Coordinates of C-alpha atoms in Angstrom, one line a residue:
X1 CA -15.1 16.5 -2.4
X2 CA -15.8 18.8 -5.5
X3 CA -15.6 22.6 -5.6
X4 CA -19.3 23.1 -4.8
X5 CA -19.1 20.9 -1.7
X6 CA -16.0 22.7 -0.5
X7 CA -17.7 26.0 -1.0
X8 CA -20.8 24.8 0.8
X9 CA -18.8 23.6 3.7
X10 CA -16.9 26.9 4.0
X11 CA -20.1 28.9 3.7
X12 CA -21.8 27.0 6.5
X13 CA -18.6 27.2 8.6
X14 CA -18.9 31.0 8.2
X15 CA -22.5 31.0 9.3
X16 CA -24.6 30.5 6.2
X17 CA -27.9 28.8 6.9
X18 CA -28.4 27.8 3.2
X19 CA -25.9 27.3 0.3
X20 CA -27.1 27.3 -3.3
X21 CA -24.7 25.9 -5.9
X22 CA -25.5 27.9 -9.0
X23 CA -23.5 25.5 -11.1
X24 CA -25.7 22.6 -10.1
X25 CA -29.1 24.2 -9.9
X26 CA -31.2 27.1 -11.0
X27 CA -30.2 29.6 -8.2
X28 CA -33.1 32.0 -8.9
X29 CA -35.7 29.3 -8.6
X30 CA -34.1 28.1 -5.4
X31 CA -34.1 31.6 -3.9
X32 CA -37.8 31.9 -4.9
X33 CA -38.6 28.7 -3.0
X34 CA -37.1 30.3 0.1
X35 CA -39.2 33.5 -0.4
X36 CA -36.7 35.4 -2.5
X37 CA -33.7 37.4 -1.6
X38 CA -34.0 40.9 -0.1
X39 CA -30.5 41.6 -1.2
X40 CA -28.2 39.9 -3.7
X41 CA -24.6 41.1 -3.4
X42 CA -23.2 40.5 -6.9
X43 CA -19.5 40.2 -6.5
X44 CA -18.6 37.9 -9.4
X45 CA -17.6 39.9 -12.5
X46 CA -20.2 38.0 -14.6
X47 CA -23.1 39.9 -16.1
X48 CA -24.6 36.6 -17.3
X49 CA -24.6 35.3 -13.7
X50 CA -26.1 38.5 -12.4
X51 CA -28.9 38.4 -15.1
X52 CA -29.8 34.9 -14.1
X53 CA -30.4 35.9 -10.5
X54 CA -32.8 38.8 -11.0
X55 CA -35.8 36.5 -10.8
X56 CA -34.5 35.3 -7.4
X57 CA -35.1 38.7 -5.8
X58 CA -38.1 39.1 -3.4
X59 CA -40.6 41.9 -3.8
X60 CA -38.7 45.2 -3.2
X61 CA -35.4 43.3 -3.4
X62 CA -32.2 44.8 -4.6
X63 CA -29.3 43.4 -6.5
X64 CA -26.2 45.4 -5.3
X65 CA -23.6 45.1 -8.1
X66 CA -19.9 45.4 -7.0
X67 CA -18.4 43.0 -9.5
X68 CA -17.5 44.8 -12.7
X69 CA -18.0 43.2 -16.1
X70 CA -17.9 44.8 -19.5
X71 CA -21.2 43.1 -20.7
X72 CA -24.6 44.6 -19.8
X73 CA -26.8 43.0 -17.2
X74 CA -29.9 41.8 -19.0
X75 CA -33.3 42.5 -17.4
X76 CA -36.7 43.1 -18.9
X77 CA -38.7 46.0 -17.6
X78 CA -41.4 43.4 -16.6
X79 CA -38.9 41.6 -14.4
X80 CA -38.1 44.9 -12.6
X81 CA -41.7 46.3 -12.4
X82 CA -43.3 43.1 -11.2
X83 CA -42.2 43.0 -7.6
X84 CA -40.5 46.4 -7.6
X85 CA -37.0 45.0 -8.0
X86 CA -33.9 47.2 -8.0
X87 CA -30.4 46.9 -9.5
X88 CA -27.9 49.3 -7.9
X89 CA -24.2 49.7 -8.5
X90 CA -21.6 50.5 -5.9
X91 CA -18.0 51.2 -6.5
X92 CA -16.0 49.7 -3.6
X93 CA -12.6 50.6 -2.6
X94 CA -13.0 54.3 -2.4
X95 CA -12.3 55.7 1.0
X96 CA -15.1 57.7 2.5
X97 CA -13.4 60.7 4.0
X98 CA -14.8 64.2 3.9
X99 CA -12.3 65.1 1.2
X100 CA -13.3 62.3 -1.1
X101 CA -17.0 62.7 -0.5
X102 CA -16.9 66.4 -1.5
X103 CA -15.0 65.4 -4.7
X104 CA -18.0 63.3 -5.8
X105 CA -20.8 65.5 -4.8
X106 CA -23.1 66.8 -7.5

């Protein structure tokens, strides 16, 4: 059993209905066949992988970026405007207590 098959098995064991192996197929095209993703949680620190998934978002879909990579995510304005797609960053690991929230308020 290869790495993709092991990951698919684990994903389904954890409750996934569908598993897409981005190393073996065009993941954005596969997402579009399923109607597009409302949310893509981008955890891998790979801007190239994130850029490749933008076209897999559904209309009004959001890519939530939590994986940090030094390279920019590449998206044309047309990709974002057509279908009203969003790319949003989120820094994880910061506790949300009243003290920390006030430190970040603008």
